[in-house]
C-alpha cells in the first residue's frame, strides 16, 4: 500500500503546532527541530495506520509563494526560470471568485517545513492545479483498473469523491476517517441536526453541486441546502440518475441556462482524474451527453 499524503495540510497543521500564545498573549515560536520531529512523527503514524508497504509520496500545491522560491533556486543553479501557472479553477469561476477571502496566515515554519519535506521525502508538486487533483490523478491511475494499492491520506473531505482507499487522521474535533474504501457511486448521510451532508463518491460530488462549498467560495444552488441535496442523491442507483435529479434542481432555478450554471459548479468541484494530450485537466463528463 502506497500512501498519497496531502502536504498542503501538513504544512499548516504542523506549522501551527510549532507555535502557541503564552499567558501574556505573546506568540511563541518553537525551534524548527520541534516542527521537523512533529512532521516526521505524523508521517510515520499515517503510514502505520494505512498498512504502508511503500514509501509515501507527499503532494504540495505550487502557489505563488513557493514558485518564487523555486525560481530563485533555479536562477542560482543557472537554470531557466519557469512561468507561474495559476490554478485552472480561477478562470472557471464566474459567479464568485474561487477561494476569495481564503488567505490564512502562514505559520512561521511554513517555508522551513516545505524545504524539509522536499529534501527528505518523495514529493510531487502540482502545477496549474491543486495537490488534491494530483493525488486524485495518481489514485485513479490504479483504481480505474480495480487496483487498491494506493491510499489518499488527507483531512480534506473533497477528495472523498475519488474511488479507492482513503484515510483521514484525527485532528481536534475532526474524527479519524477510515482507512476505508470509496466506491464510484459512494454514499451520503445527513447529520442529526440536518445542517450538514457527509459522504463520498459521486453521490457526495452531486450533493456538493447543490450545496456548494463555502470553504472554497463555490455557491452551488442558492437557497438549496443539505436537506435538499440529501433528498436528491441519497437513494439514486446510478450516475445517470444523479445527473437527472440534480439537473432538475438546476432547471427549476435557472431555466434554459441551467446546464451552463451546473457546468461551472461541476468544473470547480470535480477532482481531476486525468490529463489530456496537452497535459491539461480533463473535466467531468455528464453521464448522458458525454460533455
mmCIF file of C-alpha atoms in Angstrom, residues 19-193:
data_model
loop_
_atom_site.group_PDB
_atom_site.id
_atom_site.type_symbol
_atom_site.label_atom_id
_atom_site.label_comp_id
_atom_site.label_asym_id
_atom_site.label_seq_id
_atom_site.Cartn_x
_atom_site.Cartn_y
_atom_site.Cartn_z
ATOM 1 C CA UNK A 19 3.790 27.859 17.822
ATOM 2 C CA UNK A 20 1.498 28.962 20.616
ATOM 3 C CA UNK A 21 0.311 32.027 22.516
ATOM 4 C CA UNK A 22 1.641 32.297 26.063
ATOM 5 C CA UNK A 23 -0.134 33.655 29.146
ATOM 6 C CA UNK A 24 0.835 37.213 28.293
ATOM 7 C CA UNK A 25 -0.707 36.924 24.837
ATOM 8 C CA UNK A 26 2.619 36.770 23.000
ATOM 9 C CA UNK A 27 3.174 34.292 20.186
ATOM 10 C CA UNK A 28 5.949 31.824 20.961
ATOM 11 C CA UNK A 29 7.728 30.020 18.125
ATOM 12 C CA UNK A 30 9.279 26.658 18.919
ATOM 13 C CA UNK A 31 12.628 25.612 17.428
ATOM 14 C CA UNK A 32 12.472 24.088 13.962
ATOM 15 C CA UNK A 33 13.760 20.770 15.286
ATOM 16 C CA UNK A 34 10.466 20.509 17.168
ATOM 17 C CA UNK A 35 8.487 21.055 13.938
ATOM 18 C CA UNK A 36 10.675 18.632 11.971
ATOM 19 C CA UNK A 37 10.208 15.916 14.581
ATOM 20 C CA UNK A 38 6.451 16.551 14.568
ATOM 21 C CA UNK A 39 6.111 16.159 10.809
ATOM 22 C CA UNK A 40 8.295 13.038 10.790
ATOM 23 C CA UNK A 41 6.168 11.503 13.535
ATOM 24 C CA UNK A 42 2.899 12.427 11.816
ATOM 25 C CA UNK A 43 4.002 10.833 8.549
ATOM 26 C CA UNK A 44 5.115 7.681 10.394
ATOM 27 C CA UNK A 45 1.749 7.500 12.177
ATOM 28 C CA UNK A 46 -0.154 7.885 8.911
ATOM 29 C CA UNK A 47 1.912 5.157 7.258
ATOM 30 C CA UNK A 48 1.305 2.818 10.197
ATOM 31 C CA UNK A 49 -2.459 3.450 10.164
ATOM 32 C CA UNK A 50 -2.780 2.609 6.455
ATOM 33 C CA UNK A 51 -0.559 -0.501 6.456
ATOM 34 C CA UNK A 52 2.000 1.155 4.176
ATOM 35 C CA UNK A 53 4.275 -1.208 2.272
ATOM 36 C CA UNK A 54 5.859 1.549 0.173
ATOM 37 C CA UNK A 55 7.382 4.922 0.954
ATOM 38 C CA UNK A 56 4.789 7.732 0.947
ATOM 39 C CA UNK A 57 4.568 10.498 -1.616
ATOM 40 C CA UNK A 58 3.849 13.989 -0.302
ATOM 41 C CA UNK A 59 1.756 16.238 -2.572
ATOM 42 C CA UNK A 60 2.139 20.028 -2.472
ATOM 43 C CA UNK A 61 0.381 22.801 -4.416
ATOM 44 C CA UNK A 62 2.737 25.165 -6.221
ATOM 45 C CA UNK A 63 1.438 28.570 -5.085
ATOM 46 C CA UNK A 64 2.972 31.948 -5.912
ATOM 47 C CA UNK A 65 4.993 31.977 -2.702
ATOM 48 C CA UNK A 66 6.532 28.579 -3.405
ATOM 49 C CA UNK A 67 7.054 29.392 -7.082
ATOM 50 C CA UNK A 68 9.218 32.408 -6.261
ATOM 51 C CA UNK A 69 11.458 30.212 -4.143
ATOM 52 C CA UNK A 70 11.679 27.602 -6.902
ATOM 53 C CA UNK A 71 12.722 30.230 -9.461
ATOM 54 C CA UNK A 72 15.214 31.737 -7.033
ATOM 55 C CA UNK A 73 16.829 28.330 -6.682
ATOM 56 C CA UNK A 74 16.770 27.742 -10.446
ATOM 57 C CA UNK A 75 18.489 31.084 -11.009
ATOM 58 C CA UNK A 76 21.190 30.141 -8.503
ATOM 59 C CA UNK A 77 21.713 26.862 -10.359
ATOM 60 C CA UNK A 78 21.889 28.623 -13.737
ATOM 61 C CA UNK A 79 18.632 27.088 -14.945
ATOM 62 C CA UNK A 80 15.965 28.995 -16.929
ATOM 63 C CA UNK A 81 13.120 30.450 -14.901
ATOM 64 C CA UNK A 82 9.707 28.830 -15.253
ATOM 65 C CA UNK A 83 6.438 30.700 -15.677
ATOM 66 C CA UNK A 84 3.881 30.522 -12.886
ATOM 67 C CA UNK A 85 0.685 28.720 -13.904
ATOM 68 C CA UNK A 86 -2.334 29.586 -11.714
ATOM 69 C CA UNK A 87 -4.952 27.090 -10.599
ATOM 70 C CA UNK A 88 -7.220 26.406 -13.600
ATOM 71 C CA UNK A 89 -10.293 26.957 -11.399
ATOM 72 C CA UNK A 90 -9.511 30.666 -11.104
ATOM 73 C CA UNK A 91 -10.509 31.215 -14.749
ATOM 74 C CA UNK A 92 -13.597 28.981 -14.483
ATOM 75 C CA UNK A 93 -15.257 30.718 -11.534
ATOM 76 C CA UNK A 94 -17.647 33.374 -12.884
ATOM 77 C CA UNK A 95 -20.335 33.715 -10.214
ATOM 78 C CA UNK A 96 -17.878 34.075 -7.342
ATOM 79 C CA UNK A 97 -14.109 34.371 -7.160
ATOM 80 C CA UNK A 98 -12.622 30.966 -6.357
ATOM 81 C CA UNK A 99 -11.416 30.764 -2.739
ATOM 82 C CA UNK A 100 -11.943 34.513 -2.309
ATOM 83 C CA UNK A 101 -11.036 35.605 1.196
ATOM 84 C CA UNK A 102 -9.372 32.283 1.976
ATOM 85 C CA UNK A 103 -5.870 33.505 2.747
ATOM 86 C CA UNK A 104 -4.954 32.170 6.189
ATOM 87 C CA UNK A 105 -1.770 33.463 7.750
ATOM 88 C CA UNK A 106 1.030 31.015 7.118
ATOM 89 C CA UNK A 107 2.767 29.565 10.190
ATOM 90 C CA UNK A 108 6.285 30.784 10.959
ATOM 91 C CA UNK A 109 7.848 27.451 9.971
ATOM 92 C CA UNK A 110 5.797 27.041 6.756
ATOM 93 C CA UNK A 111 8.764 27.649 4.444
ATOM 94 C CA UNK A 112 11.141 25.669 6.645
ATOM 95 C CA UNK A 113 8.794 22.686 6.638
ATOM 96 C CA UNK A 114 8.361 22.937 2.875
ATOM 97 C CA UNK A 115 12.113 22.768 2.298
ATOM 98 C CA UNK A 116 12.402 19.941 4.828
ATOM 99 C CA UNK A 117 9.714 17.856 3.104
ATOM 100 C CA UNK A 118 11.247 18.419 -0.338
ATOM 101 C CA UNK A 119 14.680 17.411 0.953
ATOM 102 C CA UNK A 120 13.670 14.361 2.969
ATOM 103 C CA UNK A 121 10.635 12.813 1.286
ATOM 104 C CA UNK A 122 9.403 11.820 -2.136
ATOM 105 C CA UNK A 123 7.314 14.831 -3.154
ATOM 106 C CA UNK A 124 5.210 15.817 -6.146
ATOM 107 C CA UNK A 125 4.426 19.450 -6.885
ATOM 108 C CA UNK A 126 1.085 20.299 -8.505
ATOM 109 C CA UNK A 127 1.383 22.977 -11.217
ATOM 110 C CA UNK A 128 -1.735 24.734 -12.540
ATOM 111 C CA UNK A 129 -3.949 22.681 -10.248
ATOM 112 C CA UNK A 130 -4.111 21.688 -6.598
ATOM 113 C CA UNK A 131 -2.303 18.946 -4.740
ATOM 114 C CA UNK A 132 -5.769 17.402 -4.319
ATOM 115 C CA UNK A 133 -6.054 16.997 -8.091
ATOM 116 C CA UNK A 134 -2.641 15.374 -8.400
ATOM 117 C CA UNK A 135 -3.459 12.956 -5.577
ATOM 118 C CA UNK A 136 -6.696 12.115 -7.384
ATOM 119 C CA UNK A 137 -4.824 11.518 -10.651
ATOM 120 C CA UNK A 138 -2.314 9.185 -9.006
ATOM 121 C CA UNK A 139 -5.027 7.209 -7.233
ATOM 122 C CA UNK A 140 -7.209 6.945 -10.344
ATOM 123 C CA UNK A 141 -4.262 5.616 -12.374
ATOM 124 C CA UNK A 142 -4.532 2.497 -10.217
ATOM 125 C CA UNK A 143 -8.171 2.466 -9.089
ATOM 126 C CA UNK A 144 -9.634 2.643 -12.623
ATOM 127 C CA UNK A 145 -8.327 -0.883 -13.205
ATOM 128 C CA UNK A 146 -9.536 -2.133 -9.842
ATOM 129 C CA UNK A 147 -6.219 -1.866 -8.001
ATOM 130 C CA UNK A 148 -6.435 -0.848 -4.336
ATOM 131 C CA UNK A 149 -2.722 -0.362 -3.652
ATOM 132 C CA UNK A 150 -2.707 3.418 -3.120
ATOM 133 C CA UNK A 151 -4.471 5.322 -0.354
ATOM 134 C CA UNK A 152 -5.283 9.031 -0.280
ATOM 135 C CA UNK A 153 -4.362 10.443 3.132
ATOM 136 C CA UNK A 154 -5.939 13.807 3.907
ATOM 137 C CA UNK A 155 -8.417 15.537 6.195
ATOM 138 C CA UNK A 156 -9.985 17.280 3.181
ATOM 139 C CA UNK A 157 -13.484 15.884 2.531
ATOM 140 C CA UNK A 158 -13.445 16.984 -1.125
ATOM 141 C CA UNK A 159 -11.077 14.189 -2.125
ATOM 142 C CA UNK A 160 -13.520 11.546 -0.942
ATOM 143 C CA UNK A 161 -15.266 11.634 -4.301
ATOM 144 C CA UNK A 162 -12.298 9.685 -5.733
ATOM 145 C CA UNK A 163 -12.736 5.887 -5.833
ATOM 146 C CA UNK A 164 -10.231 3.753 -3.943
ATOM 147 C CA UNK A 165 -8.795 3.681 -0.448
ATOM 148 C CA UNK A 166 -8.979 6.711 1.868
ATOM 149 C CA UNK A 167 -7.725 7.765 5.284
ATOM 150 C CA UNK A 168 -8.082 10.944 7.327
ATOM 151 C CA UNK A 169 -6.248 11.355 10.613
ATOM 152 C CA UNK A 170 -7.816 12.749 13.758
ATOM 153 C CA UNK A 171 -7.196 16.420 14.476
ATOM 154 C CA UNK A 172 -9.019 18.455 17.111
ATOM 155 C CA UNK A 173 -12.760 17.927 16.687
ATOM 156 C CA UNK A 174 -12.280 16.179 13.366
ATOM 157 C CA UNK A 175 -12.546 12.422 13.891
ATOM 158 C CA UNK A 176 -10.448 9.839 12.102
ATOM 159 C CA UNK A 177 -11.801 8.705 8.740
ATOM 160 C CA UNK A 178 -11.048 5.154 7.624
ATOM 161 C CA UNK A 179 -8.988 3.548 6.363
ATOM 162 C CA UNK A 180 -11.920 2.709 4.124
ATOM 163 C CA UNK A 181 -12.770 2.046 0.507
ATOM 164 C CA UNK A 182 -14.780 4.558 -1.520
ATOM 165 C CA UNK A 183 -16.815 3.169 -4.405
ATOM 166 C CA UNK A 184 -17.597 5.039 -7.614
ATOM 167 C CA UNK A 185 -21.205 5.776 -6.629
ATOM 168 C CA UNK A 186 -20.452 6.181 -2.920
ATOM 169 C CA UNK A 187 -22.911 7.107 -0.186
ATOM 170 C CA UNK A 188 -24.174 10.108 1.780
ATOM 171 C CA UNK A 189 -25.877 10.759 5.092
ATOM 172 C CA UNK A 190 -27.348 13.772 6.816
ATOM 173 C CA UNK A 191 -26.112 14.809 10.257
ATOM 174 C CA UNK A 192 -28.650 14.622 13.090
ATOM 175 C CA UNK A 193 -29.217 18.372 13.092
#
